[in-house]
Structure formats: C-alpha cells, structure tokens
Tab-separated table of C-alpha atoms in Angstrom:
chain	number	residue	atom	x	y	z
A	1170	UNK	CA	0.000	0.000	0.000
A	1171	UNK	CA	2.969	2.371	0.372
A	1172	UNK	CA	4.683	4.087	-2.552
A	1173	UNK	CA	8.327	5.131	-2.333
A	1174	UNK	CA	9.612	7.795	-4.703
A	1175	UNK	CA	13.249	7.486	-5.743
A	1176	UNK	CA	15.264	9.613	-8.147
A	1177	UNK	CA	18.464	8.712	-9.954
A	1178	UNK	CA	21.477	10.960	-10.512
A	1179	UNK	CA	23.870	10.816	-13.448
A	1180	UNK	CA	27.318	9.538	-12.461
A	1181	UNK	CA	30.467	9.304	-14.639
A	1182	UNK	CA	31.849	5.873	-15.487
A	1183	UNK	CA	34.504	4.206	-17.628
A	1184	UNK	CA	34.414	1.768	-20.550
A	1185	UNK	CA	37.244	0.296	-22.647
A	1186	UNK	CA	37.728	-2.678	-24.927
A	1187	UNK	CA	38.124	-4.052	-28.448
A	1188	UNK	CA	35.832	-4.212	-31.478
A	1189	UNK	CA	36.163	-5.822	-34.913
A	1190	UNK	CA	34.775	-4.198	-38.063
A	1191	UNK	CA	33.580	-6.971	-40.402
A	1192	UNK	CA	32.719	-5.532	-43.815
A	1193	UNK	CA	29.618	-7.072	-45.447
A	1194	UNK	CA	29.141	-4.813	-48.464
A	1195	UNK	CA	30.478	-1.347	-49.316
A	1196	UNK	CA	28.390	0.578	-46.781
A	1197	UNK	CA	27.356	-2.068	-44.235
A	1198	UNK	CA	29.416	-3.858	-41.603
A	1199	UNK	CA	28.975	-5.818	-38.375
A	1200	UNK	CA	30.953	-4.788	-35.288
A	1201	UNK	CA	31.150	-7.327	-32.436
A	1202	UNK	CA	33.197	-6.368	-29.384
A	1203	UNK	CA	34.409	-7.196	-25.895
A	1204	UNK	CA	34.440	-4.435	-23.238
A	1205	UNK	CA	35.070	-3.834	-19.567
A	1206	UNK	CA	32.586	-1.354	-18.120
A	1207	UNK	CA	32.447	0.350	-14.729
A	1208	UNK	CA	28.810	1.198	-13.986
A	1209	UNK	CA	27.714	3.684	-11.347
A	1210	UNK	CA	24.094	3.449	-10.213
A	1211	UNK	CA	22.809	5.998	-7.710
A	1212	UNK	CA	19.386	6.754	-6.298
A	1213	UNK	CA	17.966	8.835	-3.497
A	1214	UNK	CA	14.651	9.089	-1.644
A	1215	UNK	CA	13.388	11.829	0.715
A	1216	UNK	CA	13.198	11.166	4.465
A	1217	UNK	CA	11.203	13.516	6.676
A	1218	UNK	CA	12.714	14.198	10.105
A	1219	UNK	CA	11.821	16.660	12.843
A	1220	UNK	CA	14.063	19.448	11.583
A	1221	UNK	CA	13.467	18.958	7.855
A	1222	UNK	CA	13.596	16.638	4.850
A	1223	UNK	CA	16.850	14.847	3.987
A	1224	UNK	CA	17.922	12.553	1.157
A	1225	UNK	CA	18.650	8.910	1.880
A	1226	UNK	CA	21.235	7.944	-0.750
A	1227	UNK	CA	22.260	4.586	-2.143
A	1228	UNK	CA	24.974	3.907	-4.749
A	1229	UNK	CA	26.139	0.759	-6.528
A	1230	UNK	CA	29.473	0.435	-8.329
A	1231	UNK	CA	29.343	-2.559	-10.681
A	1232	UNK	CA	32.248	-4.072	-12.669
A	1233	UNK	CA	30.916	-5.772	-15.818
A	1234	UNK	CA	32.018	-7.456	-19.015
A	1235	UNK	CA	29.964	-6.454	-22.062
A	1236	UNK	CA	29.541	-8.148	-25.449
A	1237	UNK	CA	28.052	-5.576	-27.881
A	1238	UNK	CA	27.162	-6.235	-31.529
A	1239	UNK	CA	26.418	-3.326	-33.904
A	1240	UNK	CA	25.071	-3.256	-37.450
A	1241	UNK	CA	26.787	-0.195	-38.978
A	1242	UNK	CA	25.981	1.951	-42.009
A	1243	UNK	CA	28.824	4.139	-43.356
A	1244	UNK	CA	28.471	6.991	-45.852
A	1245	UNK	CA	31.609	6.336	-47.915
A	1246	UNK	CA	34.128	3.677	-48.974
A	1247	UNK	CA	37.125	2.402	-46.998
A	1248	UNK	CA	40.058	4.808	-46.887
A	1249	UNK	CA	37.936	7.969	-46.906
A	1250	UNK	CA	36.557	10.129	-44.140
A	1251	UNK	CA	32.952	9.120	-43.459
A	1252	UNK	CA	30.062	9.392	-41.062
A	1253	UNK	CA	28.409	6.301	-39.640
A	1254	UNK	CA	25.338	5.268	-37.717
A	1255	UNK	CA	24.682	1.945	-36.007
A	1256	UNK	CA	22.265	-0.056	-33.888
A	1257	UNK	CA	22.309	-3.429	-32.180
A	1258	UNK	CA	22.218	-5.194	-28.856
A	1259	UNK	CA	24.460	-6.300	-26.004
A	1260	UNK	CA	24.874	-8.990	-23.379
A	1261	UNK	CA	26.654	-8.236	-20.083
A	1262	UNK	CA	27.849	-10.093	-17.003
A	1263	UNK	CA	28.552	-8.463	-13.627
A	1264	UNK	CA	31.834	-9.585	-12.043
A	1265	UNK	CA	31.758	-7.724	-8.711
A	1266	UNK	CA	30.184	-4.740	-7.034
A	1267	UNK	CA	30.178	-2.435	-4.047
A	1268	UNK	CA	27.252	-0.806	-2.246
A	1269	UNK	CA	27.465	2.569	-0.495
A	1270	UNK	CA	24.682	4.127	1.577
A	1271	UNK	CA	24.104	7.339	3.480
A	1272	UNK	CA	20.994	7.361	5.691
A	1273	UNK	CA	19.851	10.347	7.782
A	1274	UNK	CA	19.004	9.464	11.403
A	1275	UNK	CA	17.683	11.481	14.315
A	1276	UNK	CA	19.447	11.176	17.663
A	1277	UNK	CA	17.323	12.180	20.653
A	1278	UNK	CA	18.410	12.800	24.253
A	1279	UNK	CA	16.155	10.531	26.357
A	1280	UNK	CA	16.347	12.926	29.306
A	1281	UNK	CA	15.440	15.915	27.147
A	1282	UNK	CA	13.115	14.819	24.298
A	1283	UNK	CA	13.257	18.245	22.695
A	1284	UNK	CA	17.028	18.019	22.385
A	1285	UNK	CA	17.916	16.171	19.165
A	1286	UNK	CA	20.327	16.283	16.257
A	1287	UNK	CA	20.471	14.819	12.762
A	1288	UNK	CA	23.421	12.708	11.606
A	1289	UNK	CA	24.156	10.520	8.595
A	1290	UNK	CA	24.817	6.820	9.008
A	1291	UNK	CA	27.301	5.760	6.306
A	1292	UNK	CA	28.137	2.199	5.287
A	1293	UNK	CA	29.776	0.218	2.468
A	1294	UNK	CA	29.859	-3.477	1.610
A	1295	UNK	CA	30.440	-5.911	-1.238
A	1296	UNK	CA	27.203	-6.813	-2.977
A	1297	UNK	CA	25.986	-10.353	-3.586
A	1298	UNK	CA	25.469	-11.311	-7.220
A	1299	UNK	CA	22.879	-13.915	-8.124
A	1300	UNK	CA	19.203	-14.639	-8.698
A	1301	UNK	CA	18.189	-15.527	-5.122
A	1302	UNK	CA	15.309	-13.209	-4.191
A	1303	UNK	CA	16.168	-13.079	-0.491
A	1304	UNK	CA	19.981	-13.394	-0.382
A	1305	UNK	CA	21.277	-11.536	-3.456
A	1306	UNK	CA	21.415	-7.847	-4.355
A	1307	UNK	CA	21.944	-7.786	-8.110
A	1308	UNK	CA	21.386	-10.115	-11.060
A	1309	UNK	CA	24.691	-10.716	-12.888
A	1310	UNK	CA	23.282	-11.146	-16.423
A	1311	UNK	CA	22.021	-8.121	-18.334
A	1312	UNK	CA	21.026	-7.350	-21.917
A	1313	UNK	CA	19.681	-4.440	-23.909
A	1314	UNK	CA	19.766	-2.243	-27.012
A	1315	UNK	CA	22.523	-0.085	-28.494
A	1316	UNK	CA	22.724	2.942	-30.766
A	1317	UNK	CA	25.611	5.115	-31.983
A	1318	UNK	CA	26.555	7.851	-34.443
A	1319	UNK	CA	29.997	9.205	-35.285
A	1320	UNK	CA	32.774	9.977	-37.735
A	1321	UNK	CA	35.698	7.842	-38.983
A	1322	UNK	CA	38.855	9.393	-40.499
A	1323	UNK	CA	40.748	7.902	-43.489
A	1324	UNK	CA	43.355	6.305	-41.162
A	1325	UNK	CA	40.726	4.562	-39.022
A	1326	UNK	CA	40.634	6.984	-36.074
A	1327	UNK	CA	37.024	7.494	-35.010
A	1328	UNK	CA	34.878	9.291	-32.467
A	1329	UNK	CA	31.287	8.404	-31.705
A	1330	UNK	CA	28.446	9.089	-29.346
A	1331	UNK	CA	26.623	6.034	-28.041
A	1332	UNK	CA	23.564	5.097	-26.045
A	1333	UNK	CA	22.783	1.840	-24.219
A	1334	UNK	CA	19.351	0.937	-22.832
A	1335	UNK	CA	19.086	-2.109	-20.575
A	1336	UNK	CA	16.010	-4.309	-20.895
A	1337	UNK	CA	16.748	-6.726	-18.030
A	1338	UNK	CA	15.366	-6.084	-14.532
A	1339	UNK	CA	18.503	-6.515	-12.411
A	1340	UNK	CA	16.664	-6.746	-9.068
A	1341	UNK	CA	16.596	-10.397	-7.884
A	1342	UNK	CA	13.257	-9.711	-6.151
A	1343	UNK	CA	11.989	-7.591	-9.027
A	1344	UNK	CA	8.549	-7.654	-10.578
A	1345	UNK	CA	6.368	-5.307	-12.614
A	1346	UNK	CA	6.176	-2.926	-9.634
A	1347	UNK	CA	9.828	-3.252	-8.580
A	1348	UNK	CA	12.077	-2.551	-11.544
A	1349	UNK	CA	15.714	-1.503	-11.884
A	1350	UNK	CA	17.148	-1.276	-15.412
A	1351	UNK	CA	20.443	0.216	-16.565
A	1352	UNK	CA	21.149	2.825	-19.208
A	1353	UNK	CA	24.258	4.687	-20.326
A	1354	UNK	CA	25.339	7.314	-22.791
A	1355	UNK	CA	28.802	8.558	-23.596
A	1356	UNK	CA	31.521	9.411	-26.105
A	1357	UNK	CA	34.131	6.936	-27.383
A	1358	UNK	CA	37.410	7.419	-29.234
A	1359	UNK	CA	39.080	4.493	-30.985
A	1360	UNK	CA	41.340	3.326	-33.796
A	1361	UNK	CA	40.814	0.597	-36.402
A	1362	UNK	CA	43.844	-1.335	-37.710
A	1363	UNK	CA	43.964	-2.786	-41.223
A	1364	UNK	CA	42.134	-2.297	-44.514
A	1365	UNK	CA	38.850	-3.569	-43.109
A	1366	UNK	CA	38.632	-0.845	-40.501
A	1367	UNK	CA	39.418	2.506	-42.037
A	1368	UNK	CA	41.626	1.936	-45.064
A	1369	UNK	CA	45.082	2.520	-43.555
A	1370	UNK	CA	47.267	-0.567	-43.984
A	1371	UNK	CA	49.147	-1.072	-40.675
C-alpha cells in the first residue's frame, strides 16, 4: 500500500575494450566487441525528520564485461573520411560490485526529548550477485539495445556518441512494480587497424 519515490542521478563511469569491423558490403558492416565497463548506479529518496527533509542515498558500483554487436551503415568507402550510424544489442555479465549508503538518522536525548540532532549513518559493503530473491542484491546477467553515431577518419581513427538501454530487470526480487534497469550514454574514441577498418594498412 505504500509508494516510495526514488530519483536517480547521473554519475560518470569508464568503458574500454576491443571491437572488430567486419565488412559485409560497401556501406554495411557488423561490429562485435568485448568491453570492460564500470557502472555507477545511484538513487535517493526523501526522508522527513523533525528538523526537515533529507535525502537517503544509495549507490552501486558494478564491474561488468559487455559483449556488444552493432550493425553499422557508413556513408563512404574504406580509406575515406565518413560518417556512420549503427544499432544493435548487447549482453553483459557483472563480475563484482560495491554498495554505499548514506541514511539520515535522528538522535534524541532521552532525558530531554526536545534536544535532538540529525546525523548521517554511512556504510559500504560488497554486494551479492545472483538470482536468489532473499539473499542476493543484483542479477549478474544483463542485456539491452545499443545505438551510436559518429565519424571515422581515413586512417581509421574514429569518435562516436553512443547510447545503451538495458532491458533486463537486475533486481533479484523484481517484478512489474519493482524494476531496476540500466542505461548509459557517452563518447568513445578508438582506432581501427587494417584495410577492413578505415583503409590505412598497418
């Protein structure tokens, strides 16, 4: 019967790895990859105390391995500067994680009930990965959709903006009313080696 309102905050993260550009025809290619990704998930909910409203904060830091696959369309031939756009999907697996919390509490003097102060109770712990609804904190397997747009130079150096939308509910005790999905956006810089990835023969 109770509804809890939580809001998420954007947090920076890090992603690095390798991709392969497999040319199909002149303008289309498939790009599978293998990446390490550091995900930061943060949420907060208001707590009303005697002297005001405070935010109770919770943050997860998750280390994951991601397997993305893009279908790419490029505007020109190999060896020329060109724009590209792509879409696809990904599969991920969480390796480890850490949970941080900051909860506002009210400390009252039992001899003087009107004398109180507000402090924050801070804690951190390793999270439990798995699908057990009562023992685990986070489901290790995730999946979702990908999109990107960018520019590739004649020597294979590229820059692109990308967006990832998770479709898996990563809460072990999740249901239609208890959902936690991941999403990311960012900018990547990379370099293709060989004729198949930019036209510069390394």
